[in-house]
Tab-separated table of C-alpha atoms in Angstrom:
chain	number	residue	atom	x	y	z
A	1	UNK	CA	30.449	44.330	-70.497
A	2	UNK	CA	32.433	47.042	-68.981
A	3	UNK	CA	34.539	46.354	-66.037
A	4	UNK	CA	35.812	47.858	-62.850
A	5	UNK	CA	39.724	47.074	-62.706
A	6	UNK	CA	41.530	48.762	-58.966
A	7	UNK	CA	45.267	49.838	-59.399
A	8	UNK	CA	48.117	50.291	-56.739
A	9	UNK	CA	50.095	52.910	-56.416
A	10	UNK	CA	53.065	52.796	-58.976
A	11	UNK	CA	50.691	50.286	-61.260
A	12	UNK	CA	51.336	50.231	-64.913
A	13	UNK	CA	47.761	50.284	-66.722
A	14	UNK	CA	49.893	49.480	-70.205
A	15	UNK	CA	53.093	50.256	-71.505
A	16	UNK	CA	54.124	51.995	-74.861
A	17	UNK	CA	54.000	49.120	-77.539
A	18	UNK	CA	51.542	46.932	-76.152
A	19	UNK	CA	48.761	45.735	-78.490
A	20	UNK	CA	45.420	45.610	-76.871
A	21	UNK	CA	41.819	46.590	-77.705
A	22	UNK	CA	40.915	48.395	-74.618
A	23	UNK	CA	39.789	51.706	-73.977
A	24	UNK	CA	40.064	53.064	-70.683
A	25	UNK	CA	37.857	55.414	-68.330
A	26	UNK	CA	39.377	56.744	-65.216
A	27	UNK	CA	36.730	56.657	-62.555
A	28	UNK	CA	39.003	57.760	-59.309
A	29	UNK	CA	42.589	58.305	-58.685
A	30	UNK	CA	45.328	59.603	-60.234
A	31	UNK	CA	47.184	58.847	-64.244
A	32	UNK	CA	49.953	60.026	-66.007
A	33	UNK	CA	50.212	59.142	-69.485
A	34	UNK	CA	53.633	59.598	-70.710
A	35	UNK	CA	54.737	59.928	-73.918
A	36	UNK	CA	57.843	59.958	-76.505
A	37	UNK	CA	58.456	63.175	-78.569
A	38	UNK	CA	59.026	61.992	-82.382
A	39	UNK	CA	61.290	64.692	-82.862
A	40	UNK	CA	63.247	65.628	-79.140
A	41	UNK	CA	62.955	62.048	-78.078
A	42	UNK	CA	62.185	63.656	-74.711
A	43	UNK	CA	59.584	62.116	-72.362
A	44	UNK	CA	56.815	64.236	-71.668
A	45	UNK	CA	53.805	63.881	-69.075
A	46	UNK	CA	50.279	64.434	-69.162
A	47	UNK	CA	47.756	63.654	-66.345
A	48	UNK	CA	44.074	62.129	-67.095
A	49	UNK	CA	41.082	63.753	-65.284
A	50	UNK	CA	39.029	61.843	-63.839
A	51	UNK	CA	35.445	60.403	-66.484
A	52	UNK	CA	38.081	61.233	-69.320
A	53	UNK	CA	39.035	58.571	-71.883
A	54	UNK	CA	42.286	56.984	-72.556
A	55	UNK	CA	44.076	54.619	-75.021
A	56	UNK	CA	40.976	55.478	-77.927
A	57	UNK	CA	43.228	55.760	-80.708
A	58	UNK	CA	45.662	52.669	-80.450
A	59	UNK	CA	42.240	50.589	-79.586
A	60	UNK	CA	39.874	51.276	-82.888
A	61	UNK	CA	42.921	51.801	-84.553
A	62	UNK	CA	44.480	48.671	-84.060
A	63	UNK	CA	47.863	50.422	-83.414
A	64	UNK	CA	50.330	49.556	-80.720
A	65	UNK	CA	50.420	51.671	-78.356
A	66	UNK	CA	51.891	54.924	-78.032
A	67	UNK	CA	52.333	55.970	-74.616
A	68	UNK	CA	52.703	54.515	-71.051
A	69	UNK	CA	49.954	54.854	-68.710
A	70	UNK	CA	50.771	55.047	-64.883
A	71	UNK	CA	48.916	55.256	-61.537
A	72	UNK	CA	49.978	58.010	-59.345
A	73	UNK	CA	48.086	56.685	-56.206
A	74	UNK	CA	45.370	53.764	-55.823
A	75	UNK	CA	42.964	54.487	-58.875
A	76	UNK	CA	39.902	52.858	-60.434
A	77	UNK	CA	39.021	52.595	-64.078
A	78	UNK	CA	36.833	51.288	-66.272
A	79	UNK	CA	37.955	49.016	-68.928
A	80	UNK	CA	36.098	48.497	-72.531
A	81	UNK	CA	36.199	46.403	-75.252
A	82	UNK	CA	37.041	48.518	-78.595
A	83	UNK	CA	33.039	47.182	-79.645
A	84	UNK	CA	31.410	48.445	-76.308
A	85	UNK	CA	32.878	51.828	-76.935
A	86	UNK	CA	31.976	52.359	-80.598
A	87	UNK	CA	28.543	51.200	-79.211
A	88	UNK	CA	28.793	54.238	-76.522
A	89	UNK	CA	30.327	56.978	-78.446
A	90	UNK	CA	27.777	56.477	-81.625
A	91	UNK	CA	24.739	56.954	-78.542
A	92	UNK	CA	26.177	60.547	-77.147
A	93	UNK	CA	25.879	63.610	-79.163
A	94	UNK	CA	28.676	65.783	-76.949
A	95	UNK	CA	31.354	62.650	-76.591
A	96	UNK	CA	31.187	62.725	-80.429
A	97	UNK	CA	31.911	66.057	-81.314
A	98	UNK	CA	34.384	66.420	-78.649
A	99	UNK	CA	36.703	63.733	-79.761
A	100	UNK	CA	36.553	64.833	-83.017
A	101	UNK	CA	37.615	68.063	-82.328
A	102	UNK	CA	40.331	66.745	-79.976
A	103	UNK	CA	41.734	63.795	-82.925
A	104	UNK	CA	41.438	66.623	-85.297
A	105	UNK	CA	44.033	69.095	-83.286
A	106	UNK	CA	46.063	66.370	-82.495
A	107	UNK	CA	46.701	65.982	-85.901
A	108	UNK	CA	47.096	69.734	-86.813
A	109	UNK	CA	50.081	69.638	-84.659
A	110	UNK	CA	51.580	66.349	-86.524
A	111	UNK	CA	51.262	68.076	-89.773
A	112	UNK	CA	52.426	71.416	-87.653
A	113	UNK	CA	55.750	69.075	-86.389
A	114	UNK	CA	56.371	67.450	-90.315
A	115	UNK	CA	56.560	71.547	-91.309
A	116	UNK	CA	59.101	72.237	-88.740
A	117	UNK	CA	60.981	69.645	-89.371
A	118	UNK	CA	61.224	69.677	-93.201
A	119	UNK	CA	62.446	72.996	-92.407
A	120	UNK	CA	58.766	75.600	-94.058
A	121	UNK	CA	59.091	78.885	-92.844
A	122	UNK	CA	56.533	79.511	-89.538
A	123	UNK	CA	55.553	83.010	-90.377
A	124	UNK	CA	54.242	82.254	-94.148
A	125	UNK	CA	51.024	83.531	-93.966
A	126	UNK	CA	47.595	82.410	-95.815
A	127	UNK	CA	48.561	84.956	-98.931
A	128	UNK	CA	52.012	83.683	-99.704
A	129	UNK	CA	50.887	80.469	-98.527
A	130	UNK	CA	48.335	80.241	-102.063
A	131	UNK	CA	50.923	81.536	-104.121
A	132	UNK	CA	54.347	79.009	-102.870
A	133	UNK	CA	50.969	75.999	-103.639
A	134	UNK	CA	50.337	77.488	-107.085
A	135	UNK	CA	53.690	78.518	-107.941
A	136	UNK	CA	54.366	74.583	-107.144
A	137	UNK	CA	52.062	72.997	-109.626
A	138	UNK	CA	53.277	75.388	-111.852
A	139	UNK	CA	57.198	74.394	-111.817
A	140	UNK	CA	55.590	70.668	-111.847
A	141	UNK	CA	53.839	71.232	-114.495
A	142	UNK	CA	50.684	70.698	-113.461
A	143	UNK	CA	48.319	72.441	-115.140
A	144	UNK	CA	44.943	71.946	-114.514
A	145	UNK	CA	46.090	71.947	-110.582
A	146	UNK	CA	47.874	75.567	-111.259
A	147	UNK	CA	44.759	76.587	-113.171
A	148	UNK	CA	42.251	75.793	-110.294
A	149	UNK	CA	45.037	77.289	-107.263
A	150	UNK	CA	45.665	80.783	-109.672
A	151	UNK	CA	41.937	81.458	-110.057
A	152	UNK	CA	41.454	80.894	-106.275
A	153	UNK	CA	44.009	83.286	-105.329
A	154	UNK	CA	43.001	85.756	-107.718
A	155	UNK	CA	39.538	85.725	-106.155
A	156	UNK	CA	40.475	85.726	-102.793
A	157	UNK	CA	43.402	88.698	-103.155
A	158	UNK	CA	42.596	90.929	-106.468
A	159	UNK	CA	44.968	93.518	-105.607
A	160	UNK	CA	47.854	91.172	-103.205
A	161	UNK	CA	51.456	91.858	-104.075
A	162	UNK	CA	52.116	88.528	-106.216
A	163	UNK	CA	48.776	89.303	-108.648
A	164	UNK	CA	50.707	90.127	-111.922
A	165	UNK	CA	52.979	86.908	-111.313
A	166	UNK	CA	49.731	84.624	-110.585
A	167	UNK	CA	48.078	86.109	-113.966
A	168	UNK	CA	51.038	84.739	-115.819
A	169	UNK	CA	51.115	81.491	-114.603
A	170	UNK	CA	46.813	81.224	-114.936
A	171	UNK	CA	47.989	82.189	-118.356
A	172	UNK	CA	50.217	80.321	-119.818
A	173	UNK	CA	48.107	77.042	-117.686
A	174	UNK	CA	45.036	78.165	-119.155
A	175	UNK	CA	46.859	77.847	-123.051
A	176	UNK	CA	47.872	74.174	-122.533
A	177	UNK	CA	44.480	72.873	-120.871
A	178	UNK	CA	42.727	74.223	-123.638
A	179	UNK	CA	44.852	72.024	-125.568
A	180	UNK	CA	43.882	69.059	-123.250
A	181	UNK	CA	47.151	68.767	-121.320
A	182	UNK	CA	46.057	69.218	-117.423
A	183	UNK	CA	49.534	67.314	-116.483
A	184	UNK	CA	53.275	67.348	-117.474
A	185	UNK	CA	52.988	63.598	-115.933
A	186	UNK	CA	49.834	62.585	-117.248
A	187	UNK	CA	48.227	59.777	-114.407
A	188	UNK	CA	46.844	56.980	-115.884
A	189	UNK	CA	43.029	56.237	-114.345
A	190	UNK	CA	42.987	52.954	-113.055
A	191	UNK	CA	39.476	51.774	-111.991
A	192	UNK	CA	39.279	52.418	-108.036
A	193	UNK	CA	38.717	48.569	-106.234
A	194	UNK	CA	36.729	50.824	-103.011
A	195	UNK	CA	33.088	50.691	-103.008
A	196	UNK	CA	31.398	53.316	-105.268
A	197	UNK	CA	29.863	54.706	-102.217
A	198	UNK	CA	29.034	54.150	-98.959
A	199	UNK	CA	26.092	52.383	-98.255
A	200	UNK	CA	24.746	55.789	-95.902
A	201	UNK	CA	24.736	58.002	-98.551
A	202	UNK	CA	23.281	55.836	-101.432
A	203	UNK	CA	19.542	57.212	-100.533
A	204	UNK	CA	18.426	59.849	-103.071
A	205	UNK	CA	18.357	62.313	-100.536
A	206	UNK	CA	22.362	62.753	-101.609
A	207	UNK	CA	21.975	63.622	-105.238
A	208	UNK	CA	21.985	67.038	-104.692
A	209	UNK	CA	25.282	66.603	-102.974
A	210	UNK	CA	27.284	65.177	-106.125
A	211	UNK	CA	30.207	67.108	-107.252
A	212	UNK	CA	32.239	65.422	-109.876
A	213	UNK	CA	35.686	66.358	-110.696
A	214	UNK	CA	38.327	64.884	-113.746
A	215	UNK	CA	41.817	64.730	-113.353
A	216	UNK	CA	44.245	67.343	-112.154
A	217	UNK	CA	41.487	69.687	-110.976
A	218	UNK	CA	41.418	71.046	-107.099
A	219	UNK	CA	39.092	70.138	-104.556
A	220	UNK	CA	40.466	72.256	-102.116
A	221	UNK	CA	43.736	74.366	-101.535
A	222	UNK	CA	46.211	74.267	-98.574
A	223	UNK	CA	45.864	77.650	-96.792
A	224	UNK	CA	42.772	78.890	-98.222
A	225	UNK	CA	39.367	78.819	-95.655
A	226	UNK	CA	37.376	75.881	-94.850
A	227	UNK	CA	33.914	75.967	-95.561
A	228	UNK	CA	33.321	72.109	-97.066
A	229	UNK	CA	33.829	68.872	-96.507
A	230	UNK	CA	33.807	65.684	-98.859
A	231	UNK	CA	33.131	62.020	-99.320
A	232	UNK	CA	35.071	60.318	-101.970
A	233	UNK	CA	32.690	58.428	-103.611
A	234	UNK	CA	33.927	56.830	-106.761
A	235	UNK	CA	37.658	57.749	-108.187
A	236	UNK	CA	40.998	58.464	-105.808
A	237	UNK	CA	42.038	61.854	-104.754
A	238	UNK	CA	45.770	62.890	-103.619
A	239	UNK	CA	46.757	64.809	-100.638
A	240	UNK	CA	49.700	67.231	-101.280
A	241	UNK	CA	51.376	69.768	-98.542
A	242	UNK	CA	53.117	72.416	-100.058
A	243	UNK	CA	56.944	72.518	-98.517
A	244	UNK	CA	59.481	74.758	-99.537
A	245	UNK	CA	57.922	76.056	-102.686
A	246	UNK	CA	57.467	72.229	-103.737
A	247	UNK	CA	54.574	69.566	-103.616
A	248	UNK	CA	54.906	66.880	-101.464
A	249	UNK	CA	52.318	63.808	-101.310
A	250	UNK	CA	50.709	63.392	-97.919
A	251	UNK	CA	48.305	59.960	-98.986
A	252	UNK	CA	46.111	58.407	-101.511
A	253	UNK	CA	42.639	58.861	-100.405
A	254	UNK	CA	40.045	56.134	-102.147
A	255	UNK	CA	36.222	55.261	-101.785
A	256	UNK	CA	34.673	55.965	-98.451
A	257	UNK	CA	36.733	58.103	-97.011
A	258	UNK	CA	36.073	61.942	-96.092
A	259	UNK	CA	38.635	64.943	-96.016
A	260	UNK	CA	38.638	68.468	-95.693
A	261	UNK	CA	36.740	67.915	-92.369
A	262	UNK	CA	39.666	69.285	-90.386
A	263	UNK	CA	39.240	73.093	-91.543
A	264	UNK	CA	35.492	72.670	-90.298
A	265	UNK	CA	36.240	70.866	-87.157
A	266	UNK	CA	38.494	73.539	-85.886
A	267	UNK	CA	38.028	76.655	-88.050
A	268	UNK	CA	41.096	76.984	-89.514
A	269	UNK	CA	42.976	77.487	-92.616
A	270	UNK	CA	43.058	73.781	-94.951
A	271	UNK	CA	46.117	72.033	-93.881
A	272	UNK	CA	46.494	70.261	-97.492
A	273	UNK	CA	46.007	70.498	-100.593
A	274	UNK	CA	43.385	67.884	-102.415
A	275	UNK	CA	43.709	66.941	-105.960
A	276	UNK	CA	41.572	64.600	-108.215
A	277	UNK	CA	43.157	61.680	-109.806
A	278	UNK	CA	41.361	60.446	-112.656
A	279	UNK	CA	37.831	60.857	-112.948
A	280	UNK	CA	36.310	61.472	-109.116
A	281	UNK	CA	33.072	61.651	-107.915
A	282	UNK	CA	32.404	63.330	-104.711
A	283	UNK	CA	29.479	64.098	-102.238
A	284	UNK	CA	30.418	67.979	-100.570
A	285	UNK	CA	28.811	69.204	-97.301
A	286	UNK	CA	29.433	72.623	-95.933
A	287	UNK	CA	30.041	73.723	-92.773
A	288	UNK	CA	26.550	74.790	-91.605
A	289	UNK	CA	25.338	71.064	-91.668
A	290	UNK	CA	28.200	69.266	-90.092
A	291	UNK	CA	27.596	68.616	-86.617
A	292	UNK	CA	23.971	68.067	-87.297
A	293	UNK	CA	25.564	65.207	-90.273
A	294	UNK	CA	27.993	64.267	-88.106
A	295	UNK	CA	25.670	63.897	-85.282
A	296	UNK	CA	22.910	62.393	-86.769
A	297	UNK	CA	24.849	59.824	-88.335
A	298	UNK	CA	26.679	57.655	-85.640
A	299	UNK	CA	27.780	55.364	-88.059
A	300	UNK	CA	29.282	58.440	-90.440
A	301	UNK	CA	30.938	59.712	-87.023
A	302	UNK	CA	32.643	55.861	-86.142
A	303	UNK	CA	34.114	56.079	-89.677
A	304	UNK	CA	35.258	59.976	-89.216
A	305	UNK	CA	37.132	59.069	-85.779
A	306	UNK	CA	38.305	55.746	-87.421
A	307	UNK	CA	39.799	57.669	-89.967
A	308	UNK	CA	41.726	60.230	-87.496
A	309	UNK	CA	42.749	57.540	-85.724
A	310	UNK	CA	44.490	56.230	-88.995
A	311	UNK	CA	46.164	59.571	-89.822
A	312	UNK	CA	47.439	61.083	-86.583
A	313	UNK	CA	49.225	57.217	-86.628
A	314	UNK	CA	50.203	56.878	-90.134
A	315	UNK	CA	51.876	60.860	-89.702
A	316	UNK	CA	53.288	60.026	-86.593
A	317	UNK	CA	55.000	57.032	-88.107
A	318	UNK	CA	55.928	59.350	-91.148
A	319	UNK	CA	57.618	62.071	-89.106
A	320	UNK	CA	60.146	59.274	-87.214
A	321	UNK	CA	61.589	58.780	-90.510
A	322	UNK	CA	61.737	62.639	-91.529
A	323	UNK	CA	63.416	62.907	-87.940
A	324	UNK	CA	66.569	60.774	-88.749
A	325	UNK	CA	69.215	63.019	-90.179
A	326	UNK	CA	71.135	59.821	-92.084
A	327	UNK	CA	69.966	59.791	-95.440
A	328	UNK	CA	70.109	56.280	-95.732
A	329	UNK	CA	68.955	55.174	-92.578
A	330	UNK	CA	65.838	57.595	-93.898
A	331	UNK	CA	65.326	55.369	-97.199
A	332	UNK	CA	65.954	52.447	-95.031
A	333	UNK	CA	63.188	53.186	-92.876
A	334	UNK	CA	60.778	54.150	-95.646
A	335	UNK	CA	60.973	50.363	-97.077
A	336	UNK	CA	59.947	49.816	-92.982
A	337	UNK	CA	57.403	52.041	-92.803
A	338	UNK	CA	56.297	50.034	-96.054
A	339	UNK	CA	56.462	46.818	-94.504
A	340	UNK	CA	54.838	47.890	-91.509
A	341	UNK	CA	51.477	49.091	-94.200
A	342	UNK	CA	51.933	45.853	-95.789
A	343	UNK	CA	52.347	42.903	-93.689
A	344	UNK	CA	52.026	39.689	-94.687
A	345	UNK	CA	52.160	36.553	-92.895
A	346	UNK	CA	55.367	34.868	-93.752
A	347	UNK	CA	58.585	34.176	-92.889
A	348	UNK	CA	59.865	35.206	-95.927
A	349	UNK	CA	61.267	38.729	-95.639
A	350	UNK	CA	61.488	39.134	-98.912
A	351	UNK	CA	59.128	42.325	-100.041
A	352	UNK	CA	57.614	43.983	-102.998
A	353	UNK	CA	56.943	47.496	-103.010
A	354	UNK	CA	54.763	49.313	-105.720
A	355	UNK	CA	56.759	52.702	-105.300
A	356	UNK	CA	59.335	54.493	-107.435
A	357	UNK	CA	61.929	56.519	-107.109
A	358	UNK	CA	59.575	60.229	-107.035
A	359	UNK	CA	57.510	58.321	-104.165
A	360	UNK	CA	60.812	57.085	-101.526
A	361	UNK	CA	61.584	60.906	-102.190
A	362	UNK	CA	58.372	61.760	-101.004
A	363	UNK	CA	58.181	59.484	-97.883
A	364	UNK	CA	62.006	60.489	-97.315
A	365	UNK	CA	61.573	64.340	-97.781
A	366	UNK	CA	65.042	63.939	-99.543
A	367	UNK	CA	65.976	65.416	-102.917
A	368	UNK	CA	65.896	62.639	-105.988
A	369	UNK	CA	69.549	63.357	-106.450
A	370	UNK	CA	69.900	62.280	-102.928
A	371	UNK	CA	67.662	58.981	-102.972
A	372	UNK	CA	69.217	58.432	-106.114
A	373	UNK	CA	72.376	57.939	-104.436
A	374	UNK	CA	71.065	56.414	-101.574
A	375	UNK	CA	69.119	53.735	-103.787
A	376	UNK	CA	72.020	53.160	-105.683
A	377	UNK	CA	74.185	51.859	-102.690
A	378	UNK	CA	71.385	49.420	-101.685
A	379	UNK	CA	71.706	47.911	-105.417
A	380	UNK	CA	75.591	47.861	-105.342
A	381	UNK	CA	74.745	46.008	-102.269
A	382	UNK	CA	71.982	43.629	-103.347
A	383	UNK	CA	69.963	45.268	-100.970
A	384	UNK	CA	67.297	46.499	-103.454
A	385	UNK	CA	65.907	45.366	-106.670
A	386	UNK	CA	64.346	48.068	-108.505
A	387	UNK	CA	62.353	47.605	-111.648
A	388	UNK	CA	59.763	49.790	-113.402
A	389	UNK	CA	57.137	50.885	-110.969
A	390	UNK	CA	58.269	48.452	-107.625
A	391	UNK	CA	60.959	47.968	-106.092
A	392	UNK	CA	62.017	44.567	-104.645
A	393	UNK	CA	63.891	44.696	-101.042
A	394	UNK	CA	65.902	41.190	-100.465
A	395	UNK	CA	65.226	40.798	-96.509
A	396	UNK	CA	63.331	43.520	-95.147
A	397	UNK	CA	65.446	42.816	-92.039
A	398	UNK	CA	68.240	44.168	-93.386
A	399	UNK	CA	66.812	47.526	-93.954
A	400	UNK	CA	65.670	47.085	-89.636
A	401	UNK	CA	68.969	46.556	-88.989
A	402	UNK	CA	70.096	50.554	-90.915
A	403	UNK	CA	67.673	52.101	-89.216
A	404	UNK	CA	68.903	50.709	-85.412
A	405	UNK	CA	72.505	51.065	-86.064
A	406	UNK	CA	72.543	54.914	-87.717
A	407	UNK	CA	70.373	55.526	-85.615
A	408	UNK	CA	70.915	53.936	-81.547
A	409	UNK	CA	66.595	53.124	-81.191
A	410	UNK	CA	65.234	50.209	-80.925
A	411	UNK	CA	61.657	50.030	-82.727
């Protein structure tokens, strides 16, 4: 049962780094949330209004608290378990849409900070941004993806300044695709271990929403307007973001996960490109029926809320890596991140990660030659062993010590 808790002035409701599955509502008094900006390291504060929730993301996402909460005067908060919050959330349509929009905006703000750290030109508009995405796929030899983005560009901007270059890239891409070459780096399709579809969407009524994509096909393109969102039924989808005219991998989505919902919620251009890896089956829903679908299916709304919590946490963790200026410490923190995302219940500090040099470059935001140089230092000092398709960190604590010693921060 939800419980009312009274706090005196100056009380700490919880500290940053605490683990706690409770969600709070401020019933009376004044409460301030203090967070540390990942990029500037400066503290920012925000007051909670009476009737507002706090502590939601970490509670339902099962992550450590990201902020410290303190009372500014005698206050009363209602505390409930994450399960109690989920039950309340599922029955309140107004709360559903409000929280989804708030979390969507938070995730977009983190994306913008990531772009800023990677020195992306903030003045890029939709047209030039879409051209950069096409050019990045072309330079990488991703012919099917390049073909799809070029086609979208010509449809949206038939009289644009870059249309002649786009047509040239499209012509070459078409030639490769007709030869059966979708990419210069072919993806070996693997069987997805996830559910073929979540139970909620196995009814015949959803059959008309099915879409099928083959390896390399672009499902949605960064910078285009968003009118649809998707649920993966089978296969995997690669999320990429164009930074300095180069596509960076953000995430790999599996069956049961959604994508494309951010543009629906805040009426903004797509924030990433989504590409099919192998054969992919999706359900496609449009903007018009989004709210009806979400509010009419509490289970779906809760899945989406938890997905936002996970993506916000993951993107903040990756941003922490990108703001580290020392290349070796940045690579070390990539390994620390992998360790956090794949914890094991063992005292053994030796960890094996299924990553390649290219993966490390993507997560660290560093040029490939820099990554190879730093990995060479790690192998020479016997901190890391590199094999075909995976790497072994002999003592993960060594990686954390490198991060701490070179950034002067404790995590």
